[in-house]
Tab-separated table of C-alpha atoms in Angstrom:
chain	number	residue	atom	x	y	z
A	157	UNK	CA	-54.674	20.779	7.266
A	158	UNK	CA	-51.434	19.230	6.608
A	159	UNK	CA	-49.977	20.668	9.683
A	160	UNK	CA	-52.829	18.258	11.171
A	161	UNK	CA	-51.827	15.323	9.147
A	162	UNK	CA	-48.506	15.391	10.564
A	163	UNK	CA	-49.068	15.562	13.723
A	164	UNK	CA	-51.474	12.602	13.763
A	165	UNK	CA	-48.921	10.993	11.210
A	166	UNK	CA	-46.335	11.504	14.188
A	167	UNK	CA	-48.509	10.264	16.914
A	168	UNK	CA	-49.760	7.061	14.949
A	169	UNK	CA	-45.728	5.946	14.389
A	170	UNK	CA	-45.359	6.518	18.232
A	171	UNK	CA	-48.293	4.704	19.359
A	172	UNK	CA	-47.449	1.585	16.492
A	173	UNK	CA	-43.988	1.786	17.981
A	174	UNK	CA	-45.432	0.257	21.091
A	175	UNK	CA	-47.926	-1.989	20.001
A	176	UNK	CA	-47.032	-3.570	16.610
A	177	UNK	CA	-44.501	-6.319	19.051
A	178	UNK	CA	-47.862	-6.961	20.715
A	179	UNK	CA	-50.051	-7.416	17.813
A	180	UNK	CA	-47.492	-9.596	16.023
A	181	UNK	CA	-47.534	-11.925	19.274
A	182	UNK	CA	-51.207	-11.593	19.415
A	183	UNK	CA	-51.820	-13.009	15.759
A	184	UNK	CA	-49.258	-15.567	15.908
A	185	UNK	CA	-50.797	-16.920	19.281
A	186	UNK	CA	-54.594	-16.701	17.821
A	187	UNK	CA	-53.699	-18.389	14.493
A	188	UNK	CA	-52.036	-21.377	16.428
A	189	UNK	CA	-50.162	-22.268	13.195
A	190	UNK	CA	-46.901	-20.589	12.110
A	191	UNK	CA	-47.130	-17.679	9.347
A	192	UNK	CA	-44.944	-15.428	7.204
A	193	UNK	CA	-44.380	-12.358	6.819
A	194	UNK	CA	-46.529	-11.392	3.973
A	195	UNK	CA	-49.396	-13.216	6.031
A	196	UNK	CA	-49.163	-11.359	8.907
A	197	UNK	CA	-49.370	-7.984	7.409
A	198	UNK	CA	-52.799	-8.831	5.312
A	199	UNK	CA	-54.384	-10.225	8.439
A	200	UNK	CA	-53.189	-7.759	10.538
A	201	UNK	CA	-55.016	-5.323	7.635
A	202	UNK	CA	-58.111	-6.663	7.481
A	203	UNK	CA	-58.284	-6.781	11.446
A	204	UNK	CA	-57.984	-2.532	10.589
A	205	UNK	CA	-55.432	-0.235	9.697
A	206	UNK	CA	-54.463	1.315	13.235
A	207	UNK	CA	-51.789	-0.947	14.515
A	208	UNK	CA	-49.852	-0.305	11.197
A	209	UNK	CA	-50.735	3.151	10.668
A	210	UNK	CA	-50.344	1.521	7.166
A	211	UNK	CA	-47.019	0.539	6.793
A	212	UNK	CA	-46.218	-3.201	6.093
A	213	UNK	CA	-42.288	-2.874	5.842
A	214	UNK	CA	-42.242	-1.534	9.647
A	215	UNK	CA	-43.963	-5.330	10.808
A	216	UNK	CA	-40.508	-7.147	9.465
A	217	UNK	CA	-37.880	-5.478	11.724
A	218	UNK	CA	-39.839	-6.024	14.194
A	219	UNK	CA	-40.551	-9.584	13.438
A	220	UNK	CA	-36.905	-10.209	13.440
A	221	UNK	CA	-35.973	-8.449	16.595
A	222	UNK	CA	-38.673	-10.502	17.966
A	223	UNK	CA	-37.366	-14.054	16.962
A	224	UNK	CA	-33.760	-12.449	18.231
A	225	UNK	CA	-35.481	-11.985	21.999
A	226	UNK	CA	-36.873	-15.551	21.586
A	227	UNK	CA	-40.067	-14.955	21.189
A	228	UNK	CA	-40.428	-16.492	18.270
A	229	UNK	CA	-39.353	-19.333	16.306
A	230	UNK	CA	-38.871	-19.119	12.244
A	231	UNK	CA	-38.126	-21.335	9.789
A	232	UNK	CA	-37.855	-21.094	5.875
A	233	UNK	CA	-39.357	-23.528	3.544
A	234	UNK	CA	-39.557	-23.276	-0.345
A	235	UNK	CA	-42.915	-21.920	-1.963
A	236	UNK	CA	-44.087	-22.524	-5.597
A	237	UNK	CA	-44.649	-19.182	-6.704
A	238	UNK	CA	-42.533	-16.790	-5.401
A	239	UNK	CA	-39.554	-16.481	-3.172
A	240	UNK	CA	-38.776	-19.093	-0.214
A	241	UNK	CA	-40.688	-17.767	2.458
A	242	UNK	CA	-39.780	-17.414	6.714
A	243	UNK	CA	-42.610	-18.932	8.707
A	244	UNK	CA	-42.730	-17.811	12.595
A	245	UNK	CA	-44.152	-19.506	15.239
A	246	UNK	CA	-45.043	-18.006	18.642
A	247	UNK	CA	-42.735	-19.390	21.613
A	248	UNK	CA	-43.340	-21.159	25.131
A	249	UNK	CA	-41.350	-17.748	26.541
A	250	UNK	CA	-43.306	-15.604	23.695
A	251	UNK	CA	-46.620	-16.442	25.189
A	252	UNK	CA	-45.453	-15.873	28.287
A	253	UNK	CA	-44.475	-12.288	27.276
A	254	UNK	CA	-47.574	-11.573	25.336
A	255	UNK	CA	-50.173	-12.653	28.445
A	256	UNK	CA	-47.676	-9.798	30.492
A	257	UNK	CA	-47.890	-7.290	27.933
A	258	UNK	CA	-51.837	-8.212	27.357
A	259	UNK	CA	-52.440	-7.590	31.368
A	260	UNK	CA	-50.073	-3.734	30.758
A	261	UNK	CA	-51.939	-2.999	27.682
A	262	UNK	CA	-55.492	-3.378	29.558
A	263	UNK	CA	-53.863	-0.947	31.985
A	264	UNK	CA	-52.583	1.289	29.997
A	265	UNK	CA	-55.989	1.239	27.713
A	266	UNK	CA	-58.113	2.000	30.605
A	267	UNK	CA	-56.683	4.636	32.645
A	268	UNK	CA	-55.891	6.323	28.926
A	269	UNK	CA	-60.060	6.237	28.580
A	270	UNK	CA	-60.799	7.196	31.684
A	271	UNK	CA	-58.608	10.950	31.495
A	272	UNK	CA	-60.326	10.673	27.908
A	273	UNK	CA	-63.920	10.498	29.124
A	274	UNK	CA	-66.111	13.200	29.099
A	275	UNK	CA	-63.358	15.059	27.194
A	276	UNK	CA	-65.340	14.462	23.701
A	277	UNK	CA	-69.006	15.179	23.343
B	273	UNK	CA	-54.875	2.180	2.024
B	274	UNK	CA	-53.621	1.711	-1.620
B	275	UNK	CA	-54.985	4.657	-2.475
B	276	UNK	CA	-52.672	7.405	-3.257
B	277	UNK	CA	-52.702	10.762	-1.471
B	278	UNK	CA	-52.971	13.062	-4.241
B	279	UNK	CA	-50.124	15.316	-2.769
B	280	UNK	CA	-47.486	12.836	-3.310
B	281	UNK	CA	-47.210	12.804	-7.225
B	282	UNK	CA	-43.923	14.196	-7.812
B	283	UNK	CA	-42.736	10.579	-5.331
B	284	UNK	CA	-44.784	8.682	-7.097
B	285	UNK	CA	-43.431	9.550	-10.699
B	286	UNK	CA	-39.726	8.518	-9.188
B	287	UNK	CA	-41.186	4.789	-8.162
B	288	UNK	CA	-39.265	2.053	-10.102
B	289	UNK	CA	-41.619	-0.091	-11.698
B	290	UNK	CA	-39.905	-3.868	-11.598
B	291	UNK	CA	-38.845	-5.738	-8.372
B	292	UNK	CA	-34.890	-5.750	-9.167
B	293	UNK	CA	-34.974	-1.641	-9.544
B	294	UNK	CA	-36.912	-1.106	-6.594
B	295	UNK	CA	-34.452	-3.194	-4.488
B	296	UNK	CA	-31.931	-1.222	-6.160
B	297	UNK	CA	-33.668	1.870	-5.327
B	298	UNK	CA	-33.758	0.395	-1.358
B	299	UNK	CA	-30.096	-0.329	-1.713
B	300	UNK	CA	-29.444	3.283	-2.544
B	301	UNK	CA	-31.579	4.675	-0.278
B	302	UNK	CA	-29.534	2.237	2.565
B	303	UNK	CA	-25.929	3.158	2.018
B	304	UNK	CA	-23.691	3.580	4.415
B	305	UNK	CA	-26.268	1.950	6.675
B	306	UNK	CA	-24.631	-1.378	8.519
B	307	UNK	CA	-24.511	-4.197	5.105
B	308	UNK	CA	-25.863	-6.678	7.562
B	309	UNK	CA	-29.289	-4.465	8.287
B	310	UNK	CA	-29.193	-3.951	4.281
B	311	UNK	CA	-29.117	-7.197	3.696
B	312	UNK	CA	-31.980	-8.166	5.921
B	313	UNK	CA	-33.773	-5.156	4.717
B	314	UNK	CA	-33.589	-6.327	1.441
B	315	UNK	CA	-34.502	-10.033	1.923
B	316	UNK	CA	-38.029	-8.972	3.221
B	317	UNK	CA	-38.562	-6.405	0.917
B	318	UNK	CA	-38.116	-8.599	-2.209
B	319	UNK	CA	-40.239	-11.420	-0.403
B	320	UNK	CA	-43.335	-9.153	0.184
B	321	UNK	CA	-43.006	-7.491	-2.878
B	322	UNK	CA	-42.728	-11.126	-4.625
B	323	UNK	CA	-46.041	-12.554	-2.548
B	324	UNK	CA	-47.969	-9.914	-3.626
B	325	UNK	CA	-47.125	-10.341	-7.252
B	326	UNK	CA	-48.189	-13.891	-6.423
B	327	UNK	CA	-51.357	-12.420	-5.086
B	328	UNK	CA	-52.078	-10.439	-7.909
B	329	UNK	CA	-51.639	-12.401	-11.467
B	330	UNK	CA	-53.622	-10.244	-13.482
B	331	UNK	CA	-51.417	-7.447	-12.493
B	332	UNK	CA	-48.467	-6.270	-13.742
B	333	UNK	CA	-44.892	-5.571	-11.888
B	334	UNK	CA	-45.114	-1.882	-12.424
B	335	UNK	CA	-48.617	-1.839	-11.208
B	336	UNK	CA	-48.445	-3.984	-7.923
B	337	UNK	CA	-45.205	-1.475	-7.057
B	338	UNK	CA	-47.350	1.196	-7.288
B	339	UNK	CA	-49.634	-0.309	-4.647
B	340	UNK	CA	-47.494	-1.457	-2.905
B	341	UNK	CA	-45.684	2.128	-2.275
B	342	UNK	CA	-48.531	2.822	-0.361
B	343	UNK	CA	-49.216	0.027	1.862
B	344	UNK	CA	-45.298	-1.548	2.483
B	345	UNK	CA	-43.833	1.946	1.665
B	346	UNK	CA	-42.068	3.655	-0.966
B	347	UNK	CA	-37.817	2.584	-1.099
B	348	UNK	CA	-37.084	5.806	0.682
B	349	UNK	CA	-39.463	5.559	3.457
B	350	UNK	CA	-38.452	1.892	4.186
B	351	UNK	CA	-35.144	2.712	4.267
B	352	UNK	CA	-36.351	5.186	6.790
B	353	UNK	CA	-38.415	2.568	8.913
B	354	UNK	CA	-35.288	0.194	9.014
B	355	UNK	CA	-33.332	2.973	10.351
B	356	UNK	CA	-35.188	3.900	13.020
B	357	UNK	CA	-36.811	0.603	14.363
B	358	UNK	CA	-32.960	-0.681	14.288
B	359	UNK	CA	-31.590	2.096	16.740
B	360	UNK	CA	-34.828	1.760	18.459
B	361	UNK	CA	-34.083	-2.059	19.011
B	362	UNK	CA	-30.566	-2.162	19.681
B	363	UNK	CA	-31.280	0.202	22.413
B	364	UNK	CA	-34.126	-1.765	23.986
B	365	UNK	CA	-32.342	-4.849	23.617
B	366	UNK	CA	-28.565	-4.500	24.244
B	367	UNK	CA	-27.534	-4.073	27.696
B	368	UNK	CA	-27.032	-0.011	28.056
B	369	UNK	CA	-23.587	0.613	27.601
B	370	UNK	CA	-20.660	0.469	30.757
B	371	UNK	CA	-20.237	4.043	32.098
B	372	UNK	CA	-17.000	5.519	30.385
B	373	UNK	CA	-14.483	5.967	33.129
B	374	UNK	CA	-12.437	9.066	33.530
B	375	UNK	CA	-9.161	7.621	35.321
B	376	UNK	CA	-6.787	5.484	33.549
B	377	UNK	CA	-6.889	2.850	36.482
B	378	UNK	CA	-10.866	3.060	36.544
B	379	UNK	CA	-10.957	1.864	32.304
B	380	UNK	CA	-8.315	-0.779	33.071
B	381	UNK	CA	-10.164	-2.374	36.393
B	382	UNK	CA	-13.346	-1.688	34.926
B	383	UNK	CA	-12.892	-4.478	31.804
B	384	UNK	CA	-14.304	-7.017	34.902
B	385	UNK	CA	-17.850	-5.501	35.184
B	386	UNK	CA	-18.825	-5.842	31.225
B	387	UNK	CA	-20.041	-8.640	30.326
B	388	UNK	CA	-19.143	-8.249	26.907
B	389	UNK	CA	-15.494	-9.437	28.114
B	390	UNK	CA	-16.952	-12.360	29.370
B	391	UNK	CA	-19.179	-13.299	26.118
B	392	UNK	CA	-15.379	-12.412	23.885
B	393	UNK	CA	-13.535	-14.719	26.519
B	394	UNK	CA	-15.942	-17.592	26.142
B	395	UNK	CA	-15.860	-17.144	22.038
B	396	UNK	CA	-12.127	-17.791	22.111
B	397	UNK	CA	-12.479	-20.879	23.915
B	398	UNK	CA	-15.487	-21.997	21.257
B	399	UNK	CA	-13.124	-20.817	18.523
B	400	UNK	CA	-10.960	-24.526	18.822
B	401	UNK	CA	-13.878	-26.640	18.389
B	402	UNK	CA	-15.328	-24.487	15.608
B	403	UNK	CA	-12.120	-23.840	13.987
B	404	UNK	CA	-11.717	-27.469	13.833
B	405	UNK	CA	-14.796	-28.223	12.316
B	406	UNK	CA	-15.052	-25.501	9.837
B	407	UNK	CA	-11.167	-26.149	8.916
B	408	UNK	CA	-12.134	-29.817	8.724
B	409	UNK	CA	-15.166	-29.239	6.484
B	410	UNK	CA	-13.781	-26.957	3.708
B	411	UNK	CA	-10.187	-29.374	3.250
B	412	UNK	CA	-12.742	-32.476	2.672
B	413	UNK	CA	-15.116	-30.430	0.870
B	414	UNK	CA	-12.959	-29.355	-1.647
B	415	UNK	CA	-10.651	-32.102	-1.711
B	416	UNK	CA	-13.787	-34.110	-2.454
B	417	UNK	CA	-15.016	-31.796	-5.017
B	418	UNK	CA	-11.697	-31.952	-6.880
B	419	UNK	CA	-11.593	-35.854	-6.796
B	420	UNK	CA	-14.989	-36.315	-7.858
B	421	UNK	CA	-15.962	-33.738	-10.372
B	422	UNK	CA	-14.631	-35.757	-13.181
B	423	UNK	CA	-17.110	-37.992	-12.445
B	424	UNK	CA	-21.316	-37.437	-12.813
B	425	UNK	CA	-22.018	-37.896	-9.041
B	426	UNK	CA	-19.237	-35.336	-8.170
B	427	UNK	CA	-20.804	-32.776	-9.560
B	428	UNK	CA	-24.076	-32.751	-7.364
B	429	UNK	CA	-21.307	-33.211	-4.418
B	430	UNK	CA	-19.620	-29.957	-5.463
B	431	UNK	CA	-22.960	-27.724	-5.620
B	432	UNK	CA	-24.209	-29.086	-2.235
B	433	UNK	CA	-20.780	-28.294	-0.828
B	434	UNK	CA	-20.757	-24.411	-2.330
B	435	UNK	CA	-24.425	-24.174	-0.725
B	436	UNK	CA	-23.243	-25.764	2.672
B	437	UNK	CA	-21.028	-23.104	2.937
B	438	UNK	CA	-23.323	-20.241	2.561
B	439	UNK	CA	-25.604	-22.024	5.137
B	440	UNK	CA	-22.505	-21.966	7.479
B	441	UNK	CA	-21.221	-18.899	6.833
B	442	UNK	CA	-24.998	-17.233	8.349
B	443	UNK	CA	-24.033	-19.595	10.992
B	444	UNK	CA	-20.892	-18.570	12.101
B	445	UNK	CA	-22.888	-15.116	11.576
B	446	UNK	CA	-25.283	-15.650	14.575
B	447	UNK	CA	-22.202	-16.495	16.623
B	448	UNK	CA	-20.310	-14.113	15.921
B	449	UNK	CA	-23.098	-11.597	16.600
B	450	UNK	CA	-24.400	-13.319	19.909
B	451	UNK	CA	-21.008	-13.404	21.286
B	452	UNK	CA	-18.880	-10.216	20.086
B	453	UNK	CA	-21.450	-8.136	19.490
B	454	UNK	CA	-21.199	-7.292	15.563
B	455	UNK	CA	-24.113	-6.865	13.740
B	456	UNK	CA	-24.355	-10.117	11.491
B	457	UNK	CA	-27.220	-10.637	8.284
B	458	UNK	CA	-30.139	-12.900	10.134
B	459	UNK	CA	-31.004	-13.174	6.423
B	460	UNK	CA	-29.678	-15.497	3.769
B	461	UNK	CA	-28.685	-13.206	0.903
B	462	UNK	CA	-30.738	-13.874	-2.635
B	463	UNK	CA	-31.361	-11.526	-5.478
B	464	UNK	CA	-32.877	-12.706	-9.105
B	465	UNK	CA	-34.955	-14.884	-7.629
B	466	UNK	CA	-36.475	-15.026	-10.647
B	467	UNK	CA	-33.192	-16.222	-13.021
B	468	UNK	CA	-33.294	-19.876	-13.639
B	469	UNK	CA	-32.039	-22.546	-11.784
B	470	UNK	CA	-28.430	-22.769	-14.055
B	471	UNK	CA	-27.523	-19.790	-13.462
B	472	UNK	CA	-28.155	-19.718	-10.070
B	473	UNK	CA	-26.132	-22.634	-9.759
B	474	UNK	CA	-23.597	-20.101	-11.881
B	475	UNK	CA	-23.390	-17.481	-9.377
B	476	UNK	CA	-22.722	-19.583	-6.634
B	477	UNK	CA	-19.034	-20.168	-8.196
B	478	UNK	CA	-18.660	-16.533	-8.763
B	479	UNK	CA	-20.114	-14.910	-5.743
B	480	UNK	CA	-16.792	-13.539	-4.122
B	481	UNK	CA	-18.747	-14.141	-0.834
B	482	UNK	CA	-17.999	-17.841	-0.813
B	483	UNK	CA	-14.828	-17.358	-1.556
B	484	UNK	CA	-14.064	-15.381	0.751
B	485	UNK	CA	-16.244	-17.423	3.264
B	486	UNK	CA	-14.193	-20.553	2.570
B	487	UNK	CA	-10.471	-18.705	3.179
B	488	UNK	CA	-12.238	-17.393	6.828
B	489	UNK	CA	-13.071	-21.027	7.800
B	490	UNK	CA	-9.328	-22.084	6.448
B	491	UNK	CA	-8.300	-19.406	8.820
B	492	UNK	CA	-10.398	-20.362	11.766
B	493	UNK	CA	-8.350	-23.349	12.862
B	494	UNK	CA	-4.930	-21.279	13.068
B	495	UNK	CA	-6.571	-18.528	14.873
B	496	UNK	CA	-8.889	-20.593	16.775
B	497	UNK	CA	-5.675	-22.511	18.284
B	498	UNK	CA	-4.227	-18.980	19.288
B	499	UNK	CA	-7.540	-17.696	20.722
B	500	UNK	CA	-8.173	-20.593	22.855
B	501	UNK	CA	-3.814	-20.747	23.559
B	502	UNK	CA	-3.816	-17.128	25.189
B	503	UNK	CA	-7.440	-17.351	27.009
B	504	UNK	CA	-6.329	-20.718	28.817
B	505	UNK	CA	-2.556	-19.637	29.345
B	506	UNK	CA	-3.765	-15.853	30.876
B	507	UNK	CA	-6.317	-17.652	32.825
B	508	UNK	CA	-4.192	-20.285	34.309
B	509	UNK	CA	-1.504	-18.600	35.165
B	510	UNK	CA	-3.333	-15.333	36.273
B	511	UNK	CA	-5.532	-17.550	38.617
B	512	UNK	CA	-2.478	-19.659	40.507
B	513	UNK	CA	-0.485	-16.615	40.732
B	514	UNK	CA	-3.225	-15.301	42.756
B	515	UNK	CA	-4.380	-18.383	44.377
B	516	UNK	CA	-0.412	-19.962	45.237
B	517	UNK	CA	0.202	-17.798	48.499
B	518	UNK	CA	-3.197	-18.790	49.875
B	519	UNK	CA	-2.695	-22.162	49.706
B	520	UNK	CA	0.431	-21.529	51.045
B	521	UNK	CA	-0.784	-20.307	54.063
B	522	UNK	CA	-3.161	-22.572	54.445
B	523	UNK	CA	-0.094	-25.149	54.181
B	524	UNK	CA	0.541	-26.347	51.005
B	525	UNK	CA	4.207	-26.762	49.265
B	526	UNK	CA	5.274	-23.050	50.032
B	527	UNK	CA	7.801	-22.376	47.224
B	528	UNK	CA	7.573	-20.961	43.694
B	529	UNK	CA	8.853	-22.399	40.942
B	530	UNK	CA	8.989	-20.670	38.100
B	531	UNK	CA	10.979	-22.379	35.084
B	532	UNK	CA	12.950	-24.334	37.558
B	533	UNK	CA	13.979	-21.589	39.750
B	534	UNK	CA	12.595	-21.762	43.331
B	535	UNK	CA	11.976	-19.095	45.034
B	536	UNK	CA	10.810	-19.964	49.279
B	537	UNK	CA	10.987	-16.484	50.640
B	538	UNK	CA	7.175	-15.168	52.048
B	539	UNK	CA	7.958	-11.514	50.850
B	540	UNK	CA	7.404	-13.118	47.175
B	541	UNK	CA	3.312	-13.952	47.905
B	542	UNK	CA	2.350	-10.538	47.759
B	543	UNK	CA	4.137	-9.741	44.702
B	544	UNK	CA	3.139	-12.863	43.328
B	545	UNK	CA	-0.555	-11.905	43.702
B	546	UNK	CA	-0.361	-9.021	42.597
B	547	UNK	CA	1.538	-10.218	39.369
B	548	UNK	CA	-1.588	-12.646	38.880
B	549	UNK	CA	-4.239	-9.675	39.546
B	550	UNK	CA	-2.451	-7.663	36.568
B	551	UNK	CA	-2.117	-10.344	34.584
B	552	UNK	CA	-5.989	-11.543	34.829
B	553	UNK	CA	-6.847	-7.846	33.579
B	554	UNK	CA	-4.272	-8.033	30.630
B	555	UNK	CA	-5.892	-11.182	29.911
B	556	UNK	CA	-9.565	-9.927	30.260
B	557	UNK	CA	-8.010	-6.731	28.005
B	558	UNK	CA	-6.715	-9.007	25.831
B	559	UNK	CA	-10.439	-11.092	25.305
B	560	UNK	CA	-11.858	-7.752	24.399
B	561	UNK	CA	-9.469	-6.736	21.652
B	562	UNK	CA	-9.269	-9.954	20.272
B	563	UNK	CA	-13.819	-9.959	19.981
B	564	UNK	CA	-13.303	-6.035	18.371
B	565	UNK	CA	-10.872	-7.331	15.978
B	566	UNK	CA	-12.390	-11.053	15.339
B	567	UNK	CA	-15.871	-9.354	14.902
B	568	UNK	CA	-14.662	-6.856	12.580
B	569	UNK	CA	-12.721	-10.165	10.251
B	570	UNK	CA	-15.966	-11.943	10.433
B	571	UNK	CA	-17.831	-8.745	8.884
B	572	UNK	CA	-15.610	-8.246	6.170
B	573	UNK	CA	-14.966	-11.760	4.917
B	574	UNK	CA	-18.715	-12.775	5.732
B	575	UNK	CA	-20.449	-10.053	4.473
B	576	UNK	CA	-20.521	-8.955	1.033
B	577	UNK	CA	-20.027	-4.962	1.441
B	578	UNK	CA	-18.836	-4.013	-1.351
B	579	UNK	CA	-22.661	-4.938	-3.249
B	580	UNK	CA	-23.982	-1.809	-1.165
B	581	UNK	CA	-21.752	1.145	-1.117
C-alpha cells in the first residue's frame, strides 16, 4: 500500500514538474488582472488538486523562474494585513509562450489517451 | 488536502507552531544551500504563511501551521522543493555549459566561443557609469544625512536614504546576476514583519548588510575605473595590432610606432598580428576572471551569509 503511494507520489511530482509553468500562465492569462502568490495557489486549488499534487511552496520557484524568462511581470505593493505582497502579471512574450505550450499540451494529452484507451475497463 | 495522513505523526509533533520558528526551522533545513535561494525561499514562505493567517482570524498561529504543513509543506519538505526545482531551472534555463577542453591551447582559444566572456566584458564597461552613480549617491547621501540630522527634516532624509540603499543594493543584484552569472536574492530580505514600525526603522541602522552595501558602492567607482581602463586598453590595442598590417597593405601609413620608436620593416606585420591575437585572448581571459572575482565581491558584501549558516 505504501509502496503504491510512492510510486504515484513520484509520478504526480514528475508530471507537476511539467505542467505547474503552464497552469501558472494559464491562470494569470484567464484572470486578466495581476495576482500574488498566495492567490494563485487557492485558485489553482479549488480548480482541483492535480496540478499541485498538493504542494503550494513548489508554485513560488516556479513563479520566479518564470518572471526571470520574462514571462511575467511582478510588482510589490503594501497590503493591510499581512506582509507586502508580489503581484504578477502575464507578459506580451508570456502569452505567446503559453498559446505554444497550450497547442504541445493538446498533443501530448491526446496521443497519451489514445495508448490509454481501451487499456481500463 | 489539510487533512493529515495519519502516518506522519512523529513529523507532525516536530512542526514549530509560530511564523518566526518555522522560518527558522526553513533556514535550518536550507544551510549550506546558495544564501541568495535562502533568501528567496524564505521571503515566500513567510508571505504565504502570513496571508493565510490573514485568511484565517479565528485561528491561531500554531493552528494555521499545522494546516499549512500539509498544503504549502512542512520546513523540511520545502527546503526539499527549493532544492530541486532550482537545479531543475538553472539547467533548463542557463545555456549548457562550454565543453571542457583537454589541450592547454584548446582552454585558452576556447574563452571566444562562451558567451559568458562576452556578458563579463560588457559588465566592465557598465561598471564606469554605475560606479559613478552609486559612488555619487552614497557621498551625497551621507554627507546629506550628516548635515541635516540635527535638524527635524533630516531625519526623514536619513531613513529614506538607508532604505534607498537596500532598494539598490537588489539592484545591483539583478546585474550582477544577469551579467556574471552569480546567483543574486530576486527577493528583498524582511523578517519580523510583525515588530513595529520603530524598530524597524532600528534595524535598518544595525543591519550589517547596509553597511556593508554602502562600502561596495564606495568601492564601485575605483574598481569601475579599472574595469572599464583594462577592457578598453586590451581591446584597443589588441584590435589595431591585428588590424595595422592590413591597412598597411591596403596602403595606409606603413610604419609602427610604438612609444616613439618606428619600426618600417614588413617582417614586423606578422608578428605584430600575432602580438594583437594573444593579446585579445589575455584580454577576453582577463574579462572572465575579473566577472568570477567581481561576482563573488558582490555576493559577499550584498548578501547577508552569515544569517544562514
Amino acid at each position: 500500500m505504501t509502496d503504491l503511494d510512492t510510486h504515484l507520489r513520484k509520478f504526480q511530482k514528475e508530471l507537476s514538474a511539467g505542467t505547474v509553468s503552464l497552469a501558472l500562465l494559464a491562470v494569470l492569462a484567464a484572470g486578466g488582472e495581476a495576482m500574488y502568490g498566495y492567490q494563485i495557489a487557492k485558485q489553482l486549488e479549488r480548480v482541483g488538486e492535480g496540478v499541485l499534487s498538493g504542494k503550494q511552496s513548489a508554485l513560488y520557484p516556479v513563479l520566479r523562474n518564470l518572471e526571470g524568462s520574462g514571462l511575467l511581470d511582478s510588482h510589490v505593493e503594501p497590503s493591510v494585513s499581512g506582509p507586502p505582497r508580489r503581484y504578477y502579471r502575464i507578459t506580451d512574450a508570456g502569452r505567446a509562450v503559453l498559446h505554444e505550450w497550450a497547442a504541445a499540451w493538446r498533443a501530448t494529452r491526446d496521443s497519451v489517451d489514445s495508448v490509454l484507451e481501451g487499456l481500463i475497463p | 488536502m489539510n487533512a493529515f495522513n495519519p502516518s506522519n505523526d512523529t513529523a507532525r509533533a516536530g512542526l514549530p507552531t509560530t511564523i518566526p520558528e518555522y522560518l527558522e526551522h526553513l533556514r535550518r533545513s536550507l544551510a549550506g544551500a546558495d544564501p541568495a535561494l535562502v533568501q528567496d525561499a524564505l521571503y515566500d514562505a513567510e508571505e504565504y504563511l502570513r496571508s493565510e493567517m490573514a485568511e484565517n482570524p479565528g485561528r491561531s498561529e500554531a493552528e494555521v501551521i499545522v494546516s499549512v504543513a500539509g498544503s504549502y509543506g512542512a520546513p523540511d519538505e520545502v527546503a526539499d522543493i527549493y532544492r530541486d526545482t532550482e537545479v531543475k531551472v538553472q539547467s533548463a534555463l542557463r545555456a549548457p555549459p562550454p565543453r571542457p577542453r583537454g589541450s592547454w591551447i584548446g582552454k585558452f582559444f576556447g574563452v571566444i566561443a562562451e558567451p559568458r566572456t562576452y556578458a563579463s566584458l560588457f559588465y566592465m564597461l557598465l561598471s564606469l557609469a554605475t560606479g559613478i552613480f552609486f559612488f555619487t549617491w552614497v557621498v551625497t547621501g551621507i554627507s546629506l544625512s550628516a548635515g541635516l540630522a540635527v535638524l527635524i527634516i533630516g531625519i526623514p532624509f536619513v531613513i529614506l536614504y538607508f532604505g534607498s540603499v537596500r532598494m539598490l543594493s537588489l539592484v545591483e543584484g539583478r546585474i550582477v546576476e544577469t551579467m556574471l552569472g552569480e546567483r543574486m536574492p530576486r527577493r528583498p530580505l524582511y523578517t519580523e514583519r510583525g515588530k513595529p514600525l520603530l524598530s524597524r526603522i532600528g534595524d535598518l541602522f544595525t543591519d550589517p548588510r547596509v553597511w556593508a552595501t554602502q562600502l561596495y558602492f564606495l568601492l564601485m567607482l575605483p574598481l569601475g575605473i579599472l574595469y572599464f581602463t583594462v577592457a578598453v586598453t586590451g581591446l584597443t590595442v589588441s584590435l589595431t595590432l591585428i588590424a595595422a598590417p592590413i591597412a598597411a597593405m591596403f596602403g595606409a601609413d606603413s610604419r609602427l610606432s610604438i612609444d616613439g620608436l618606428v619600426w618600417g620593416e614588413p617582417w614586423l606585420y606578422p608578428v605584430a598580428m600575432l602580438a594583437g591575437v594573444i593579446l585579445l585572448f589575455l584580454t577576453l581571459h582577463a574579462a572572465r576572471l575579473v566577472g568570477h572575482l567581481h561576482g563573488q565581491l558582490a555576493k559577499h558584501m550584498l548578501v547577508k551569509t552569515a544569517q544562514y549558516t
